[in-house]
Structures are given as structure tokens and as C-alpha cells.
Coordinates of C-alpha atoms (C1' of nucleotides) in Angstrom, one line a residue:
Chain A
M294 CA -34.4 18.3 -20.9
N295 CA -30.8 17.1 -20.7
K296 CA -29.7 17.8 -17.1
R297 CA -26.2 18.3 -16.1
V298 CA -24.2 15.1 -15.5
R299 CA -23.5 14.7 -11.8
V300 CA -22.1 11.5 -10.4
R301 CA -21.0 10.6 -6.9
F302 CA -18.6 8.1 -5.4
A303 CA -20.0 7.3 -2.0
P304 CA -17.8 5.0 0.1
S305 CA -18.3 4.4 3.8
P306 CA -15.3 5.1 6.0
T307 CA -15.1 1.6 7.5
G308 CA -11.6 0.9 6.3
P309 CA -9.2 1.6 3.5
L310 CA -10.5 2.0 0.0
H311 CA -10.6 -1.3 -1.8
I312 CA -9.3 -1.7 -5.3
G313 CA -12.8 -2.5 -6.5
G314 CA -14.0 0.7 -5.0
V315 CA -11.2 2.5 -6.8
R316 CA -12.4 1.2 -10.1
T317 CA -16.0 2.3 -9.2
A318 CA -14.6 5.7 -8.5
L319 CA -12.6 5.7 -11.7
Y320 CA -15.6 4.8 -13.9
N321 CA -17.6 7.5 -12.2
Y322 CA -14.9 10.0 -12.8
L323 CA -14.4 9.0 -16.5
F324 CA -18.1 9.2 -17.1
A325 CA -18.4 12.6 -15.4
K326 CA -15.4 14.1 -17.2
Q327 CA -16.5 12.8 -20.6
N328 CA -19.8 14.5 -20.2
G329 CA -18.4 17.7 -18.8
G330 CA -20.1 16.9 -15.5
D331 CA -19.3 16.9 -11.8
M332 CA -17.6 14.2 -9.7
L333 CA -18.7 14.3 -6.1
L334 CA -17.3 12.5 -3.1
R335 CA -19.8 11.8 -0.4
I336 CA -19.0 10.0 2.8
E337 CA -21.6 7.5 3.9
D338 CA -21.0 7.2 7.6
T339 CA -24.5 6.5 8.8
D340 CA -23.3 3.5 10.7
S341 CA -21.7 5.1 13.7
A342 CA -20.6 1.7 15.1
R343 CA -18.4 0.9 12.1
F344 CA -16.5 4.2 11.8
V345 CA -12.8 3.8 11.4
P346 CA -10.5 6.7 12.1
G347 CA -8.3 7.6 9.2
A348 CA -10.4 5.9 6.6
E349 CA -11.7 9.1 5.1
D350 CA -8.3 10.7 4.8
Y351 CA -7.1 7.5 3.2
I352 CA -9.9 7.6 0.6
V353 CA -9.1 11.2 -0.3
E354 CA -5.4 10.6 -0.5
A355 CA -5.8 7.5 -2.6
L356 CA -8.0 9.2 -5.2
N357 CA -5.6 12.1 -5.2
W358 CA -2.7 9.9 -5.9
L359 CA -4.5 8.2 -8.8
G360 CA -5.4 11.5 -10.4
I361 CA -9.2 11.1 -9.8
T362 CA -10.0 14.6 -8.9
I363 CA -13.1 15.5 -6.9
D364 CA -15.1 18.5 -8.1
E365 CA -17.4 18.7 -5.1
G366 CA -17.7 17.3 -1.7
V367 CA -15.2 15.8 0.7
G368 CA -11.7 16.4 -0.5
A369 CA -12.7 18.9 -3.1
K370 CA -10.9 22.2 -3.5
S371 CA -14.1 24.3 -3.2
T372 CA -16.9 23.4 -0.9
G373 CA -19.8 23.2 -3.3
N374 CA -23.3 24.3 -2.6
H375 CA -24.8 21.1 -1.4
A376 CA -22.7 20.9 1.8
P377 CA -22.3 19.1 4.1
Y378 CA -21.1 15.9 2.3
R379 CA -20.7 13.7 5.3
Q380 CA -24.0 11.9 6.1
S381 CA -23.3 12.1 9.8
E382 CA -23.3 15.9 9.4
R383 CA -26.6 15.8 7.5
K384 CA -28.5 14.3 10.4
S385 CA -31.1 17.1 10.6
I386 CA -31.9 16.8 6.9
Y387 CA -33.3 13.3 6.9
R388 CA -35.9 13.5 9.7
K389 CA -38.1 15.6 7.5
Y390 CA -38.3 12.9 4.9
V391 CA -38.9 10.2 7.4
D392 CA -41.8 12.1 8.8
Q393 CA -43.2 12.7 5.3
L394 CA -43.2 9.0 4.6
L395 CA -44.7 8.3 8.0
E396 CA -47.5 10.8 7.5
A397 CA -48.3 9.4 4.1
G398 CA -48.6 5.9 5.5
L399 CA -45.7 4.7 3.4
A400 CA -43.6 3.8 6.4
Y401 CA -44.2 2.8 9.9
I402 CA -42.6 2.7 13.3
A403 CA -41.4 -0.7 14.7
F404 CA -40.3 -1.5 18.2
D405 CA -38.9 -5.0 17.7
T406 CA -35.5 -5.3 19.3
P407 CA -32.7 -7.1 17.6
V408 CA -33.1 -9.9 20.1
E409 CA -36.8 -10.3 19.2
L410 CA -36.0 -10.2 15.5
E411 CA -33.4 -12.9 15.9
A412 CA -35.9 -15.0 17.8
K413 CA -38.4 -14.6 15.0
R414 CA -35.8 -15.7 12.5
A415 CA -35.1 -18.8 14.5
E416 CA -38.8 -19.5 14.9
I417 CA -39.9 -19.0 11.3
A418 CA -37.7 -20.3 8.5
N419 CA -36.8 -17.7 5.9
F420 CA -38.4 -15.0 8.0
Q421 CA -38.7 -11.7 6.3
Y422 CA -40.2 -8.5 7.8
D423 CA -42.9 -7.8 5.2
A424 CA -46.6 -7.7 4.3
K425 CA -47.1 -11.3 5.4
T426 CA -45.4 -11.0 8.8
R427 CA -45.6 -7.4 10.0
G428 CA -49.0 -8.1 11.6
L429 CA -47.2 -10.4 14.0
M430 CA -44.7 -7.8 15.1
A431 CA -44.5 -4.9 17.5
N432 CA -45.1 -1.9 15.2
S433 CA -47.4 1.1 14.7
L434 CA -49.5 -0.9 12.2
V435 CA -50.7 -3.3 14.9
L436 CA -50.3 -1.3 18.1
P437 CA -52.9 1.3 19.2
A438 CA -51.8 4.8 18.4
D439 CA -51.7 5.9 22.1
E440 CA -49.4 3.0 22.9
V441 CA -47.1 3.9 20.1
K442 CA -47.0 7.4 21.4
A443 CA -46.5 6.2 25.0
R444 CA -43.7 3.9 24.1
I445 CA -41.9 6.7 22.2
E446 CA -42.4 9.1 25.1
R447 CA -41.1 6.5 27.5
G448 CA -37.9 6.6 25.4
E449 CA -38.2 3.2 23.9
Q450 CA -35.9 2.7 20.9
Y451 CA -37.6 2.2 17.5
V452 CA -36.9 2.1 13.8
V453 CA -38.8 3.3 10.9
R454 CA -39.5 0.7 8.2
I455 CA -40.7 1.2 4.7
K456 CA -44.1 -0.3 4.0
I457 CA -43.8 -2.3 0.8
E458 CA -47.0 -3.3 -1.0
P459 CA -46.6 -6.9 -2.1
N460 CA -47.0 -8.4 -5.6
E461 CA -45.9 -5.6 -7.8
E462 CA -43.4 -6.0 -10.6
I463 CA -40.8 -3.3 -10.0
K464 CA -38.7 -2.3 -13.0
V465 CA -35.2 -0.9 -12.8
Q466 CA -33.6 0.4 -16.0
D467 CA -29.9 -0.4 -15.8
L468 CA -27.5 1.2 -18.3
I469 CA -25.4 -1.9 -18.4
R470 CA -27.9 -4.7 -18.0
G471 CA -31.1 -3.3 -19.5
E472 CA -34.3 -3.8 -17.6
V473 CA -34.3 -5.7 -14.4
V474 CA -37.6 -6.8 -12.9
I475 CA -38.1 -7.8 -9.3
N476 CA -41.4 -8.6 -7.5
S477 CA -41.9 -6.4 -4.5
S478 CA -42.9 -9.4 -2.4
V479 CA -39.3 -10.5 -2.2
I480 CA -38.2 -7.2 -0.7
D481 CA -38.5 -6.8 3.0
D482 CA -39.7 -3.8 4.9
K483 CA -36.2 -2.3 5.1
V484 CA -35.2 -0.1 8.0
L485 CA -35.0 3.5 6.9
F486 CA -34.2 5.2 10.2
K487 CA -33.1 4.3 13.7
S488 CA -33.9 6.3 16.8
S489 CA -30.9 5.1 18.6
D490 CA -28.6 7.5 16.8
E491 CA -31.2 9.5 14.9
L492 CA -29.5 8.5 11.7
P493 CA -31.1 7.0 8.5
T494 CA -29.8 3.8 7.1
Y495 CA -28.0 3.6 3.8
H496 CA -31.1 3.2 1.7
L497 CA -32.8 6.4 2.8
A498 CA -29.8 8.5 3.1
N499 CA -28.6 7.5 -0.3
V500 CA -31.8 8.4 -2.0
V501 CA -32.3 11.6 -0.2
D502 CA -28.8 12.8 -0.8
D503 CA -28.8 11.8 -4.4
Y504 CA -32.0 13.8 -4.9
L505 CA -30.8 16.8 -3.0
M506 CA -27.4 16.8 -4.6
E507 CA -29.0 16.5 -8.0
I508 CA -27.2 13.3 -9.0
S509 CA -27.9 12.3 -12.6
H510 CA -26.3 8.9 -12.7
V511 CA -25.7 6.3 -10.0
I512 CA -22.8 4.2 -11.0
R513 CA -22.0 1.6 -8.3
G514 CA -21.0 -2.0 -7.8
E515 CA -23.3 -4.9 -8.7
E516 CA -23.8 -5.7 -5.0
W517 CA -26.4 -3.0 -5.0
L518 CA -28.5 -4.4 -7.8
P519 CA -30.8 -6.4 -5.5
S520 CA -31.6 -3.3 -3.5
A521 CA -32.1 -1.0 -6.6
P522 CA -35.9 -1.8 -6.7
L523 CA -36.1 -0.6 -3.1
H524 CA -34.5 2.6 -4.2
V525 CA -36.8 3.0 -7.1
L526 CA -39.7 2.6 -4.7
L527 CA -38.3 5.1 -2.4
Y528 CA -38.1 7.7 -5.2
R529 CA -41.7 7.0 -5.9
Y530 CA -42.8 7.2 -2.3
L531 CA -41.0 10.5 -1.9
G532 CA -42.5 11.8 -5.1
W533 CA -39.2 12.2 -7.0
T534 CA -39.7 9.6 -9.8
D535 CA -39.4 12.3 -12.5
V536 CA -35.9 13.3 -11.3
M537 CA -34.7 9.8 -10.4
P538 CA -31.1 9.2 -11.5
E539 CA -30.2 6.6 -14.1
F540 CA -28.6 3.5 -12.7
A541 CA -25.5 1.5 -13.8
H542 CA -24.4 -1.5 -11.8
L543 CA -20.8 -2.5 -12.4
P544 CA -19.6 -6.1 -12.5
L545 CA -17.5 -7.1 -9.5
L546 CA -13.8 -7.8 -9.2
M547 CA -13.2 -11.4 -8.3
K548 CA -10.4 -13.4 -6.6
P549 CA -7.8 -14.6 -9.1
D550 CA -7.9 -18.1 -7.6
G551 CA -11.0 -19.9 -6.6
N552 CA -14.2 -18.0 -6.4
G553 CA -15.9 -15.1 -4.8
K554 CA -15.3 -11.4 -4.9
L555 CA -11.9 -10.0 -4.2
S556 CA -11.5 -9.2 -0.6
K557 CA -9.3 -7.5 1.9
R558 CA -7.1 -10.4 2.7
D559 CA -6.7 -11.9 -0.7
G560 CA -3.9 -9.5 -1.6
D561 CA -1.4 -10.3 1.0
R562 CA -2.5 -14.0 0.9
L563 CA -1.6 -14.2 -2.8
G564 CA 1.2 -11.7 -2.8
F565 CA -0.1 -8.6 -4.4
P566 CA -1.8 -5.4 -3.1
V567 CA -5.6 -5.0 -3.2
F568 CA -5.4 -1.4 -1.8
P569 CA -4.1 1.7 -3.5
L570 CA -2.0 2.8 -0.5
N571 CA -0.5 1.0 2.5
W572 CA -2.9 0.8 5.4
K573 CA -2.5 0.0 9.0
D574 CA -5.6 -0.9 10.9
P575 CA -5.8 1.4 13.8
K576 CA -7.5 -1.1 16.0
T577 CA -5.8 -4.4 15.2
G578 CA -2.5 -3.0 14.0
E579 CA -2.8 -5.2 11.0
T580 CA -1.1 -3.9 7.9
F581 CA -2.1 -4.2 4.3
S582 CA 0.1 -3.3 1.3
G583 CA -0.8 -0.8 -1.3
Y584 CA 0.0 -0.2 -5.0
R585 CA 1.8 3.1 -4.3
E586 CA 4.3 1.6 -1.9
A587 CA 4.7 -1.5 -4.1
G588 CA 6.2 0.8 -6.7
Y589 CA 3.4 1.3 -9.1
F590 CA 2.8 4.4 -11.1
P591 CA -0.7 5.7 -10.6
E592 CA -1.2 5.9 -14.3
A593 CA -0.5 2.2 -14.6
V594 CA -3.0 1.3 -11.9
V595 CA -5.6 3.5 -13.6
N596 CA -4.9 1.9 -17.0
F597 CA -5.0 -1.6 -15.6
L598 CA -8.2 -1.0 -13.6
A599 CA -9.9 0.7 -16.5
L600 CA -9.5 -2.4 -18.6
L601 CA -10.8 -4.7 -16.0
G602 CA -14.4 -4.6 -17.0
W603 CA -14.2 -2.1 -19.9
N604 CA -12.6 -2.1 -23.3
S605 CA -12.4 0.4 -26.1
G606 CA -13.3 -2.1 -28.8
T607 CA -9.9 -1.7 -30.4
D608 CA -6.6 -3.5 -29.8
Q609 CA -5.1 -0.6 -27.9
E610 CA -4.0 -1.5 -24.4
I611 CA -2.2 1.6 -23.1
F612 CA -4.4 4.6 -22.4
S613 CA -3.7 7.9 -20.7
M614 CA -6.4 9.3 -18.4
Q615 CA -7.4 11.7 -21.1
E616 CA -7.8 9.0 -23.6
L617 CA -9.9 7.0 -21.2
I618 CA -12.1 10.1 -20.6
D619 CA -12.6 10.5 -24.3
L620 CA -13.2 6.8 -25.1
F621 CA -15.1 5.5 -22.0
S622 CA -18.7 4.4 -22.4
L623 CA -21.0 2.5 -20.1
D624 CA -22.3 0.3 -22.8
R625 CA -18.8 -1.1 -23.4
V626 CA -18.6 -2.2 -19.7
S627 CA -18.9 -5.9 -19.5
K628 CA -21.6 -7.6 -17.6
S629 CA -19.7 -10.4 -15.8
G630 CA -17.2 -10.2 -13.0
A631 CA -13.6 -10.0 -13.8
K632 CA -10.9 -12.1 -12.1
F633 CA -8.1 -9.9 -10.9
D634 CA -5.0 -10.7 -13.0
Y635 CA -2.0 -9.4 -11.1
E636 CA 0.5 -10.5 -13.8
K637 CA -1.1 -8.2 -16.3
G638 CA -0.9 -5.4 -13.7
K639 CA 2.8 -5.8 -13.6
W640 CA 3.0 -5.7 -17.3
F641 CA 1.2 -2.3 -17.4
N642 CA 3.7 -0.9 -14.9
H643 CA 6.6 -2.3 -17.0
K644 CA 5.1 -0.4 -20.0
Y645 CA 4.9 2.8 -18.1
L646 CA 8.4 2.4 -16.8
Q647 CA 9.7 2.2 -20.4
N648 CA 7.6 5.0 -21.8
K649 CA 8.1 7.7 -19.2
P650 CA 10.9 10.3 -19.7
L651 CA 14.2 9.1 -18.4
E652 CA 14.6 12.2 -16.2
E653 CA 11.5 11.3 -14.3
I654 CA 12.6 7.7 -13.7
A655 CA 16.1 8.8 -12.7
D656 CA 14.6 11.3 -10.3
L657 CA 12.5 8.7 -8.6
F658 CA 15.5 6.3 -8.5
Q659 CA 17.6 9.0 -6.9
H660 CA 15.4 8.7 -3.8
I661 CA 16.2 5.1 -3.5
L662 CA 19.9 5.8 -3.9
V663 CA 19.9 8.4 -1.2
E664 CA 18.3 6.0 1.2
K665 CA 21.3 3.7 0.5
D666 CA 23.7 6.6 1.2
I667 CA 24.7 6.7 -2.4
I668 CA 25.3 10.2 -3.8
E669 CA 25.6 10.4 -7.6
D670 CA 25.1 13.2 -10.1
S671 CA 21.9 12.9 -12.0
E672 CA 23.7 12.5 -15.3
K673 CA 25.2 9.2 -14.3
V674 CA 22.0 8.0 -12.7
M675 CA 20.2 8.8 -15.9
K676 CA 22.6 6.8 -17.9
V677 CA 22.4 3.9 -15.6
V678 CA 18.6 4.0 -15.7
G679 CA 18.7 4.2 -19.4
L680 CA 20.7 1.0 -19.5
V681 CA 18.7 -1.1 -17.0
R682 CA 15.1 0.1 -17.0
E683 CA 14.0 -2.3 -19.7
R684 CA 14.7 -5.2 -17.4
A685 CA 12.6 -3.9 -14.6
N686 CA 8.9 -3.7 -13.9
F687 CA 9.1 -1.3 -11.0
I688 CA 11.3 1.6 -9.9
T689 CA 12.0 -0.5 -6.8
E690 CA 13.6 -3.2 -8.9
L691 CA 16.1 -0.8 -10.4
W692 CA 18.5 -1.2 -7.6
A693 CA 18.8 -4.9 -7.9
Q694 CA 19.5 -4.4 -11.6
S695 CA 22.1 -1.7 -11.2
S696 CA 23.8 -1.9 -7.8
F697 CA 27.1 -2.8 -9.5
F698 CA 27.2 0.6 -11.1
F699 CA 27.5 2.2 -7.7
V700 CA 29.2 -0.4 -5.5
A701 CA 31.8 -3.1 -6.3
P702 CA 30.6 -6.7 -5.8
T703 CA 31.3 -8.1 -2.4
S704 CA 30.9 -11.7 -3.4
Y705 CA 30.9 -13.7 -6.6
D706 CA 28.0 -15.9 -7.6
E707 CA 29.2 -19.4 -7.0
R708 CA 27.6 -21.1 -10.0
T709 CA 29.0 -18.5 -12.3
V710 CA 32.4 -19.0 -10.8
Q711 CA 32.2 -22.7 -11.4
K712 CA 31.2 -22.2 -15.0
R713 CA 33.2 -19.2 -16.0
W714 CA 36.4 -19.1 -13.9
K715 CA 38.9 -21.5 -15.4
A716 CA 42.6 -22.2 -14.5
E717 CA 43.9 -19.8 -17.2
T718 CA 41.5 -17.0 -16.1
P719 CA 43.6 -15.2 -13.5
R720 CA 46.4 -14.9 -16.0
Q721 CA 44.1 -13.6 -18.7
I722 CA 42.5 -11.1 -16.3
N723 CA 45.9 -9.8 -15.4
E724 CA 46.7 -9.2 -19.0
L725 CA 43.3 -7.6 -19.5
I726 CA 44.2 -5.2 -16.7
A727 CA 47.3 -4.2 -18.5
V728 CA 45.4 -3.7 -21.8
L729 CA 42.8 -1.6 -20.1
N730 CA 45.4 0.4 -18.4
E731 CA 46.9 1.6 -21.7
I732 CA 43.6 3.0 -22.9
T733 CA 43.3 6.7 -22.6
E734 CA 39.9 7.2 -24.2
F735 CA 38.0 5.0 -21.8
N736 CA 34.6 4.9 -23.5
A737 CA 32.4 1.9 -24.5
E738 CA 33.3 1.9 -28.2
K739 CA 37.0 2.3 -27.7
T740 CA 37.4 -0.3 -24.9
E741 CA 35.3 -2.8 -26.8
E742 CA 37.4 -2.4 -29.9
I743 CA 40.7 -2.7 -28.1
V744 CA 39.7 -5.5 -25.8
K745 CA 38.3 -7.6 -28.6
E746 CA 41.3 -7.0 -30.7
W747 CA 43.5 -8.2 -27.8
I748 CA 41.4 -11.4 -27.2
T749 CA 41.6 -12.3 -30.9
A750 CA 45.3 -11.5 -31.2
S751 CA 46.0 -13.6 -28.2
E752 CA 43.9 -16.4 -29.6
Y753 CA 41.9 -16.6 -26.4
N754 CA 38.4 -17.9 -26.2
M755 CA 36.2 -14.8 -26.6
G756 CA 33.4 -16.1 -24.4
G757 CA 35.8 -17.3 -21.7
V758 CA 37.4 -13.9 -21.3
M759 CA 34.3 -11.9 -21.6
N760 CA 32.3 -13.9 -19.0
A761 CA 35.1 -13.8 -16.5
F762 CA 35.4 -10.1 -17.2
R763 CA 31.7 -9.6 -16.4
L764 CA 31.9 -11.8 -13.3
S765 CA 34.7 -9.7 -12.0
V766 CA 33.0 -6.4 -12.5
V767 CA 29.4 -7.3 -11.7
G768 CA 29.8 -10.3 -9.4
E769 CA 27.4 -12.5 -11.3
S770 CA 26.2 -13.3 -14.8
K771 CA 23.8 -10.4 -15.4
G772 CA 23.5 -6.8 -16.5
P773 CA 23.8 -4.7 -19.6
H774 CA 26.6 -4.7 -22.2
I775 CA 29.9 -5.0 -20.2
F776 CA 31.6 -2.1 -22.0
D777 CA 28.7 0.2 -21.2
I778 CA 29.2 -0.7 -17.6
I779 CA 32.9 -0.1 -17.4
S780 CA 32.7 3.2 -19.3
L781 CA 30.3 4.4 -16.6
I782 CA 32.3 3.2 -13.6
G783 CA 35.5 4.3 -15.1
K784 CA 39.0 2.9 -15.7
E785 CA 40.3 3.0 -12.1
E786 CA 37.3 1.3 -10.7
T787 CA 37.2 -1.3 -13.4
I788 CA 40.8 -2.2 -12.9
A789 CA 40.4 -2.3 -9.1
R790 CA 37.5 -4.7 -9.5
L791 CA 39.5 -7.0 -11.8
K792 CA 42.4 -7.1 -9.3
T793 CA 40.0 -7.9 -6.4
A794 CA 38.5 -10.7 -8.4
V795 CA 41.8 -12.3 -9.1
E796 CA 42.7 -12.0 -5.5
V797 CA 39.4 -13.3 -4.1
I798 CA 38.6 -16.0 -6.6
G799 CA 42.2 -16.7 -7.3
G800 CA 43.1 -20.1 -8.7
N801 CA 39.6 -21.4 -7.7
Chain B
rG170 C1' -33.3 -22.1 0.8
rG171 C1' -35.3 -17.6 -2.0
rU172 C1' -34.5 -13.4 -5.5
rC173 C1' -31.5 -11.2 -9.0
rC174 C1' -27.2 -11.1 -12.3
rA175 C1' -23.8 -13.5 -15.3
rU176 C1' -21.3 -17.6 -18.7
rU177 C1' -15.9 -16.9 -25.6
rC178 C1' -8.5 -19.4 -24.9
rG179 C1' -5.6 -20.5 -17.8
rU180 C1' -6.8 -14.7 -17.2
rC181 C1' -8.8 -9.7 -19.3
rU182 C1' -11.5 -9.4 -23.6
rA183 C1' -13.3 -8.4 -29.4
rU184 C1' -17.4 -10.4 -32.2
rC185 C1' -23.7 -6.7 -31.9
rG186 C1' -26.8 -13.9 -37.5
rG187 C1' -22.6 -15.5 -42.3
rU188 C1' -14.9 -14.4 -39.5
rU189 C1' -9.5 -19.5 -40.9
rA190 C1' -13.5 -16.8 -33.7
rG191 C1' -9.2 -11.3 -33.3
rG192 C1' -6.0 -8.8 -29.6
rA193 C1' -3.4 -8.5 -24.8
rC194 C1' -1.2 -10.9 -20.2
rG195 C1' 0.8 -15.5 -19.0
rC196 C1' 3.0 -20.1 -21.1
rC197 C1' 6.1 -22.8 -24.9
rA198 C1' 9.7 -22.6 -29.1
rG199 C1' 13.1 -20.0 -32.3
rG200 C1' 16.0 -15.6 -33.3
rU201 C1' 18.9 -11.2 -31.4
rU202 C1' 22.1 -10.1 -27.2
rU203 C1' 29.6 -14.0 -26.5
rU204 C1' 25.9 -12.8 -19.6
rC205 C1' 21.0 -12.3 -17.4
rA206 C1' 17.0 -9.9 -18.9
rU207 C1' 14.6 -7.0 -22.6
rC208 C1' 13.2 -7.2 -27.5
rC209 C1' 11.5 -9.6 -32.2
rU210 C1' 9.1 -13.8 -34.7
rG211 C1' 6.3 -18.1 -34.3
rG212 C1' 3.1 -21.7 -31.5
rA213 C1' -0.3 -24.1 -28.3
rA214 C1' -4.9 -22.3 -26.2
rA215 C1' -12.0 -20.7 -26.2
rG216 C1' -17.8 -20.1 -27.6
rA217 C1' -20.7 -24.8 -20.3
rG218 C1' -24.5 -28.7 -22.0
rG219 C1' -29.2 -29.6 -24.3
rG220 C1' -33.3 -28.0 -27.0
rG221 C1' -35.5 -24.5 -30.3
rU222 C1' -35.9 -19.9 -34.0
rU223 C1' -33.3 -19.3 -38.8
rC224 C1' -31.1 -20.8 -45.3
rG225 C1' -27.3 -20.0 -41.5
rA226 C1' -26.0 -19.2 -34.9
rC227 C1' -20.7 -17.6 -30.1
rU228 C1' -24.4 -14.0 -31.3
rC229 C1' -31.9 -14.4 -30.5
rC230 C1' -35.4 -17.6 -27.2
rC231 C1' -36.2 -21.6 -23.5
rC232 C1' -34.3 -25.4 -20.1
rU233 C1' -30.3 -27.4 -17.3
rA234 C1' -25.5 -26.8 -15.2
rU235 C1' -22.0 -23.7 -13.1
rG236 C1' -20.3 -19.1 -11.0
rG237 C1' -21.4 -14.6 -8.4
rA238 C1' -24.2 -10.9 -5.6
rC239 C1' -28.0 -10.0 -2.3
rU240 C1' -31.1 -11.9 1.5
rA241 C1' -28.9 -7.0 9.0
rC242 C1' -31.4 -1.5 13.3
rC243 C1' -23.7 -2.8 7.3
rA244 C1' -22.8 0.0 3.4

RNA sequence: GGUCCAUUCGUCUAUCGGUUAGGACGCCAGGUUUUCAUCCUGGAAAGAGGGGUUCGACUCCCCUAUGGACUACCA
């Protein structure tokens, strides 16, 4: 009786994949992998008017980057035996089911134009195309059969609407919310098919494809909950109730400020990405930032997103994809919408930055250095990264934390100069130069020992000398242990920087 | 307006009738670091309101309030 678990992520290519959509894809993936099932990617492009070039590639690339692998469908390695997986390419499939519904009297043809419908809505408050109003409209239920035929032959555009019987309590079993009951009277006679482009609408295409593709679980956003009863009805009308998939409606991702669901423009408005990858709108030229380009690790994004609406029931916060697959369960998905907490997202990335192997971080950082025309051997880069990574959240912040390892300061932070550069400082720095010059074994331990001995012996103020030393080498009051820095940049460079500081800042 | 869904610290959440209501992010304080961060320790911080049910409710039920989704020839 247990059928194979098959889930699908079914976005429409109307733009870049939103972070909420990414989470839906992730949950589908986790559920599929946990149950040894299949993850399909189907493109729902039944609205020819809203197609955006590049959106499909974007979706595939984003899922790829995140490590959400597709077993079947668009973007999968092998084609799969339910092809095609783009609804626009499945055009010929749907007509048959439309006719089946029409013949059974469960759907009907309607000629009302958008203009006429709009007029009706203006005329009747809360107008809904349903059992109460369809007798007033231009459809095959009221028009004589020969006129319907004539109109179609004349080439008049029409749509096919589902015929919903009023006053029935329709039950939807939801894996997250339990039983949801909706009275059929509040559902309107939804359009299932339009003659203008010979394409079904979402509702029909979705049900037909899920049936044909043997989908076992429909895991989608909560925005679909109100139309779930319609889908249940469609399964019944088509005679597929016994193989109807189970439903799970996920809570939505909300704006961090104010109210409403997270949307396209919130990200750049509030200073964080809401898309996985950068996106440039081909029509408007508008650009939106993505997590990848913002310097995030895909693992951190996955971890962060997984916990926005789901938890393991333990105190664990850091999960690998494999752990998520093992632990995920739909009944631990929360029911209410989650506000998007960008600060926590940064923290996740910080964690991954600390825990990843040094070689990997150094390798990534090398790319940034190369862009700045800095060529360094990987051994030094690795040492630098080891010293500064803990103060960064992103690879991209590593440069700001470590530039002084590669280039001498070109200016000195004014406030630090005021605070740390005293009248006696130039003399002390000159002495320091001489002390350092004598050291043959120029490593962190040795230099620290000798320098501190000299400061103590000279009865200088330890803090005074040390801070001026740092200012001269780094340019400001920041960075790792000063002796670690000088051992890496070397004796000559250290002395050169000290000399420059004395010259430039001078007597202040 | 109608329908549906939801409601624990500022945020993400644990708790599946009996807990000093726990953890994490963020925030604040102290400590470490003769810098800045990191890090460590500590702290402040929550059951929307009202009725029930029960020996006992954050937990179950009802009402109210609030938030959200949907209400297209879009998905």
C-alpha cells in the first residue's frame, strides 16, 4: 500500500526564485530524501503572458548552488519517464481531461469576456462566478447547444469552468494543520482552461500533472490552502480520489518589520538579500541582490532556512544537509508564519566560516586577493585567514580585516593618532626599530619576548609603546596580536612601516 | 466585505495538563585579549484578552482581539 514518495517543486518562471520558494524546495527535498523518494522540478508556465526569460535557468542554478539536487524533471541529470516537465510543453495532454470533465457535465464552457466580467463585478457587490450567478452569464449552461457550437466555430474565445455544486463541506487533510473544512459555496467556478492559448490554468495543470507524475505528497506554501478544496474536488471529478496525494501547507515567510509576507523589494529596502542569487530583471534592468554574491555559504543559507519554520526539538542549531535529511519531519513544522531574521542569518554564516577547513576559506579568499592584484603563496594566506577569520561573518569581510598583512597603511586613523601618539612616541619607535633590527629569529614568540623586555628595561609605558607600534604597522587600532602580524609581514617590512609612521605622523 | 489559517521573550522557537516556561539570534553587564573584534560568564526579556473544562491549564473548548493568506482567463 505504501507508495513511493515523490514530491515536486513547481515554481512558475515569472522571475527569480524567492527565498520563501527556496525554503519550500528545501523542505520538499528533505522530505523526499528522508523517505528515499524522488524530488522533481516542474516548471509551471501556463501563463504565457508572464513568462520571464532566464527565470528557469535561474531556478535551476539556485537549487544547484544550494545543494538541492533534482532527481527528475527540469535540471535533472536524467530525463525521467514522465517528460516533458514544462507545462507549456504538455499542452496536448490537458485537452483530454478538459473534454472528460465537459462530457461528464462537471465543467462547462463560458464566453464571458474579461470586460464583461469586470462589469459584472462592478454591478454586483462581491460577485462570484458560481451556482448562484452562472445562470446570468454567457455559458453553455444557459445558451442553446447550437449557439455554443456556432460561437466556437466562429472562433470566439472561451474558457472552461469547473461546475461546483454548492453547499458541500469539503474536507482537506493537511499534514501540518490537520483537517481543514471549507464549504463549496464559497469556491467560485474556477477557470480550468482557456481557448486563447489552448493552455489549462494552474489548478487543472497542477492536478493533472501531479496525478500523471505519481506525486505522493504536495508540499507547498500556505497561500495555496484556500484553493486546496478545489483541488480535492478536481481529483474527485477526474476519478482519482484514491490516488490523491497528501497535502502539507507550509507557513509563510514574513517581512522582518511591519506586516505581510516577505516580498521581492523588502530585501534591498532593508539591506539584505531575499534571493539566492543576484538577479537582473531583463525588462526593467532592475537588479536584486542574492545570498551567493553577498558572500554566504550555501550550507549556511540551507541551515538558516531549515530552521525558519522547523526545529528538531533539541537545542542543536547547526545542521548539515545530511542531518537535516535524517531529522526533518513535517509534524515539527510550525503552523504560523516566521518573520525573516537577517541577523540570525549572518550568525549562521559566521559559524560556518569558523568551522570550515582553513584551506577552503583561504582558497576562496585567494580569489579576492587576485582581484586586488595581490599575489601571495597559499601558506601565508592560510596563516592570515587563521588569524582573522573569527572576526568576520563573510569571506568578503576578510579583506577589511587583513589588508595590512598585504599592503602597508597609507593613512593613520586620526582618532587613534590623537589617543596613542604622544610627544615621546617618535623617539621610542626609533628605539624599537633598532631593537627589532637586532633580532635574527624574527618570529612571534621571540619578538614579543625581546620587545617586552626592552620596554620594561627602559621603563616605558607598555600600553603606550604597544599601541603606537600597532598604529604604525596597521594604520589603526585593530587586528590580531601585533607580534603575529609582524612575524608574517617580516622584519624588513615591519621596520619600513615604523620608519614611515615616524616620518608621516612625526611630532604630531 | 467573505472564507480559511494562525497567536509563547524584540526575532526564530521548545513545552504535546503538573517545569523556577528551556535554547538560539539580537541587546545589556562583567571577564579574557596592554588594540579592535572574537571568545567566556552573567543579566534583562514571553504564554493577546475574556470565559469555560479540570484537582490543576501556555497546553483542550468557545468568544473577542490581532496578524496573515486567499478571494483573476496569476501561479
